[in-house]
Short mmCIF file of C-alpha atoms in Angstrom, two decimals:
data_model
loop_
_atom_site.label_atom_id
_atom_site.label_comp_id
_atom_site.label_asym_id
_atom_site.label_seq_id
_atom_site.Cartn_x
_atom_site.Cartn_y
_atom_site.Cartn_z
CA MET P 36 -0.78 -5.82 19.71
CA ASP P 37 0.93 -2.70 18.81
CA ASN P 38 -0.56 -0.28 16.77
CA PHE P 39 2.03 0.52 13.07
CA LYS P 40 4.21 -2.26 13.14
CA SER P 41 3.38 -3.85 9.76
CA ALA P 42 3.70 -2.83 6.23
CA VAL P 43 2.12 -4.42 3.53
CA ILE P 44 3.68 -4.54 -0.24
CA LEU P 45 1.01 -6.30 -3.18
CA ALA P 46 3.24 -7.66 -5.97
CA GLY P 47 0.45 -9.02 -7.54
CA GLY P 48 -1.44 -8.40 -10.70
CA LYS P 49 -0.99 -9.45 -14.20
CA SER P 50 1.27 -6.48 -15.40
CA SER P 51 -0.02 -6.86 -18.52
CA ARG P 52 1.06 -3.29 -19.32
CA MET P 53 4.92 -3.32 -18.57
CA GLU P 54 4.70 -6.38 -20.42
CA PHE P 55 6.40 -8.06 -17.75
CA ASP P 56 6.10 -8.48 -14.08
CA LYS P 57 6.39 -5.42 -12.51
CA GLN P 58 7.42 -7.35 -9.42
CA PHE P 59 11.11 -7.76 -11.50
CA LEU P 60 11.21 -4.03 -11.93
CA VAL P 61 15.05 -3.06 -11.85
CA VAL P 62 15.73 0.84 -11.25
CA ASP P 63 19.23 1.24 -10.05
CA GLU P 64 20.82 -1.89 -10.38
CA GLN P 65 18.30 -3.19 -7.36
CA ARG P 66 14.73 -4.83 -7.31
CA LEU P 67 12.36 -1.83 -6.87
CA ILE P 68 10.60 -4.15 -4.97
CA PHE P 69 13.30 -4.17 -2.48
CA SER P 70 14.21 -1.05 -2.60
CA ILE P 71 10.73 -0.07 -1.67
CA ALA P 72 10.71 -2.40 1.56
CA LYS P 73 13.98 -0.73 2.98
CA ASN P 74 12.34 2.47 2.65
CA LEU P 75 9.33 0.94 4.90
CA GLU P 76 11.42 -0.18 7.22
CA ARG P 77 12.38 3.14 8.16
CA HIS P 78 8.73 2.68 10.25
CA PHE P 79 7.94 -0.56 10.48
CA ASP P 80 9.49 -3.47 12.55
CA GLU P 81 7.52 -5.94 10.18
CA VAL P 82 7.22 -5.64 6.09
CA ILE P 83 5.44 -8.22 4.35
CA ILE P 84 5.27 -8.83 0.60
CA VAL P 85 2.47 -10.72 -1.36
CA SER P 86 3.29 -12.70 -4.34
CA ASN P 87 2.12 -15.67 -5.99
CA LYS P 88 5.81 -16.90 -7.51
CA LYS P 89 7.12 -17.17 -3.83
CA ASP P 90 10.08 -19.56 -5.22
CA GLU P 91 11.56 -16.11 -6.39
CA TYR P 92 12.00 -14.71 -2.84
CA VAL P 93 13.96 -17.91 -1.44
CA ASP P 94 16.79 -15.63 -0.20
CA CYS P 95 14.41 -12.68 1.16
CA LYS P 96 14.62 -11.54 4.55
CA TYR P 97 11.12 -10.26 4.14
CA THR P 98 7.92 -12.80 5.09
CA VAL P 99 6.49 -13.61 1.77
CA VAL P 100 3.02 -15.35 1.60
CA SER P 101 0.68 -15.91 -1.16
CA ASP P 102 -3.09 -15.45 -2.07
CA GLU P 103 -5.21 -17.28 -0.52
CA LEU P 104 -7.84 -16.70 -3.52
CA LYS P 105 -6.85 -16.55 -6.98
CA ASP P 106 -6.91 -14.36 -9.86
CA MET P 107 -9.53 -12.13 -7.30
CA GLY P 108 -7.33 -8.36 -7.84
CA PRO P 109 -5.57 -6.47 -4.69
CA LEU P 110 -8.00 -7.26 -2.11
CA ALA P 111 -6.98 -10.72 -2.16
CA GLY P 112 -3.58 -9.84 -1.48
CA MET P 113 -4.56 -6.96 0.61
CA SER P 114 -6.71 -10.22 2.82
CA VAL P 115 -3.68 -12.13 2.80
CA GLY P 116 -1.39 -9.23 3.99
CA LEU P 117 -3.30 -8.34 6.43
CA LYS P 118 -4.37 -11.48 8.00
CA TYR P 119 -0.33 -12.39 8.86
CA SER P 120 0.35 -8.61 10.01
CA SER P 121 1.28 -8.34 13.44
CA SER P 122 -0.40 -4.61 14.23
CA LYS P 123 -3.82 -3.07 14.18
CA PHE P 124 -3.21 -0.78 11.30
CA VAL P 125 -1.32 -1.73 8.52
CA TYR P 126 0.76 0.27 5.93
CA ILE P 127 -0.14 -1.10 2.05
CA VAL P 128 1.37 0.05 -0.94
CA ALA P 129 1.99 -2.00 -4.25
CA CYS P 130 5.28 -3.11 -5.95
CA ASP P 131 5.33 -0.54 -8.86
CA MET P 132 5.13 2.52 -6.24
CA PRO P 133 8.68 3.75 -6.01
CA ASN P 134 8.10 6.58 -4.36
CA THR P 135 7.30 7.55 -0.04
CA ASP P 136 6.90 10.36 1.91
CA ASP P 137 8.12 9.50 5.56
CA GLY P 138 6.62 12.65 6.80
CA TYR P 139 3.51 11.79 5.40
CA ILE P 140 4.01 8.14 6.84
CA GLU P 141 4.50 9.33 10.29
CA TYR P 142 1.81 12.32 10.20
CA LEU P 143 -0.72 9.24 9.67
CA LYS P 144 0.18 7.65 12.66
CA GLU P 145 -0.40 10.75 14.38
CA LYS P 146 -3.37 11.53 13.61
CA ILE P 147 -4.48 7.37 14.04
CA GLY P 148 -3.12 7.73 17.22
CA GLN P 149 -5.34 10.34 18.21
CA ASP P 150 -8.23 9.08 16.74
CA ILE P 151 -7.42 5.74 19.29
CA LYS P 152 -7.17 7.67 21.77
CA PHE P 153 -10.35 9.67 21.97
CA ASP P 154 -11.75 6.24 20.61
CA ARG P 155 -12.93 7.39 17.30
CA SER P 156 -10.71 5.19 15.30
CA HIS P 157 -11.78 4.09 10.95
CA ASP P 158 -11.23 1.23 9.50
CA ILE P 159 -9.32 2.75 6.45
CA TYR P 160 -6.97 5.63 6.33
CA LEU P 161 -6.32 7.17 2.57
CA SER P 162 -6.06 10.22 0.61
CA LYS P 163 -8.17 12.28 -1.55
CA ILE P 164 -6.40 14.42 -3.83
CA ASP P 165 -7.93 16.57 -6.82
CA ASP P 166 -11.76 14.61 -5.87
CA SER P 167 -9.76 11.35 -6.51
CA ILE P 168 -9.57 8.28 -4.37
CA GLU P 169 -5.88 6.81 -3.46
CA LEU P 170 -6.34 3.52 -2.61
CA PHE P 171 -2.82 2.61 -1.25
CA ASN P 172 0.22 4.35 0.99
CA GLY P 173 -2.88 4.17 3.27
CA PHE P 174 -3.58 2.03 6.68
CA TYR P 175 -6.12 -0.73 7.07
CA GLN P 176 -7.41 -2.06 9.97
CA LYS P 177 -5.66 -5.83 10.35
CA ASN P 178 -9.20 -6.72 11.55
CA LEU P 179 -10.95 -6.04 8.06
CA SER P 180 -8.60 -9.43 6.70
CA ASP P 181 -11.51 -12.02 7.14
CA ASP P 182 -14.74 -9.57 5.64
CA ILE P 183 -12.42 -8.70 2.36
CA LYS P 184 -12.55 -12.48 2.13
CA ASP P 185 -15.82 -13.05 2.85
CA TYR P 186 -16.55 -10.43 0.16
CA LEU P 187 -14.37 -11.57 -2.18
CA ILE P 188 -16.19 -14.66 -2.14
CA LYS P 189 -19.61 -13.96 -1.95
CA GLY P 190 -19.75 -10.63 -4.12
CA THR P 191 -19.04 -9.57 -7.75
CA LYS P 192 -17.77 -7.05 -7.65
CA LYS P 193 -14.13 -6.99 -6.16
CA SER P 194 -13.07 -3.21 -6.34
CA ILE P 195 -11.48 -1.86 -2.85
CA ILE P 196 -13.59 0.57 -2.86
CA SER P 197 -17.24 -1.69 -3.50
CA PHE P 198 -15.59 -3.41 -0.43
CA TYR P 199 -15.42 -0.67 2.22
CA GLU P 200 -18.86 0.88 0.84
CA ARG P 201 -20.85 -2.07 0.60
CA CYS P 202 -19.24 -3.41 3.92
CA ASN P 203 -20.16 -0.16 5.58
CA LYS P 204 -16.45 0.25 6.73
CA SER P 205 -15.46 3.55 7.44
CA VAL P 206 -12.69 5.77 5.88
CA SER P 207 -10.97 9.00 7.33
CA TYR P 208 -9.06 10.79 3.76
CA VAL P 209 -6.21 13.10 4.39
CA SER P 210 -7.21 15.93 2.57
CA ASP P 211 -5.60 18.63 -0.54
CA CYS P 212 -5.74 21.15 2.19
CA GLU P 213 -3.47 18.85 4.16
CA PHE P 214 -1.34 17.81 1.59
CA ASN P 215 -0.83 21.57 0.79
CA LYS P 216 -0.46 22.51 4.74
CA TYR P 217 2.49 19.73 5.63
CA LYS P 218 3.83 19.90 1.51
CA PHE P 219 3.83 16.04 1.31
CA LYS P 220 4.91 14.51 -1.98
CA LYS P 221 1.76 13.47 -4.20
CA ASP P 222 4.45 11.90 -6.19
CA MET P 223 4.31 8.88 -3.85
CA PHE P 224 1.24 7.77 -5.46
CA ILE P 225 2.67 7.33 -8.81
CA ASN P 226 2.61 3.77 -10.19
CA LEU P 227 4.77 2.26 -12.93
CA ASN P 228 2.43 0.55 -14.92
CA THR P 229 3.99 1.29 -18.40
CA LYS P 230 7.75 0.90 -20.06
CA GLU P 231 7.25 5.16 -20.65
CA ASP P 232 6.44 5.32 -17.58
CA LEU P 233 9.74 3.40 -16.26
CA PHE P 234 12.05 5.19 -18.66
CA ASN P 235 10.77 8.60 -17.02
CA TYR P 236 11.05 7.72 -13.76
CA GLU P 237 14.71 6.67 -14.35
CA LYS P 238 15.38 9.55 -16.26
CA ILE P 239 13.71 12.24 -13.07
CA LYS P 240 16.10 9.90 -10.97
CA GLN P 241 19.30 10.92 -13.07
CA HIS P 242 18.60 14.04 -12.55
CA GLU P 243 18.52 13.94 -8.73
#
């Protein structure tokens, strides 16, 4: 099995603050989710979209799958995305995260590759910026899929952090020092949660 073939875009969520479904966000006259997918294609052979509105992706060239457990939050989407992925490690982002850092993705691949070589790989690879854990733009092992599903069925807490803490999954964090050293772009962690966020992002794009 390839180590880094697959990426997953989570397109679920209620989008209550945006007041419309964020998987239909349009930026520069293109669906944002497809712009994200195109960026990910530079690094991954397979891009999977997790959406409970599969009918809206009839002519989509990407694999589209739906949650097996409904109304369980992003963990449910991660579980099914990992299930259908074709690589040992899977890069996961959300459909409202417009920015990608190519150098960061390749750095993580190299970091994980070294850990695999020396038999010290972790279950999850994320970033911790200013003491804040960034749960997306990170790699998760494919074999976490069943554990996540079991946790959601049996547990009461549905957060990603509660899953890996309670299930004793090992996590490696990219640190502030690494971000500063390699000049990675922290704006990859921006979410477009509100119409104001979208307006401000479009203004930035216009001046690039």
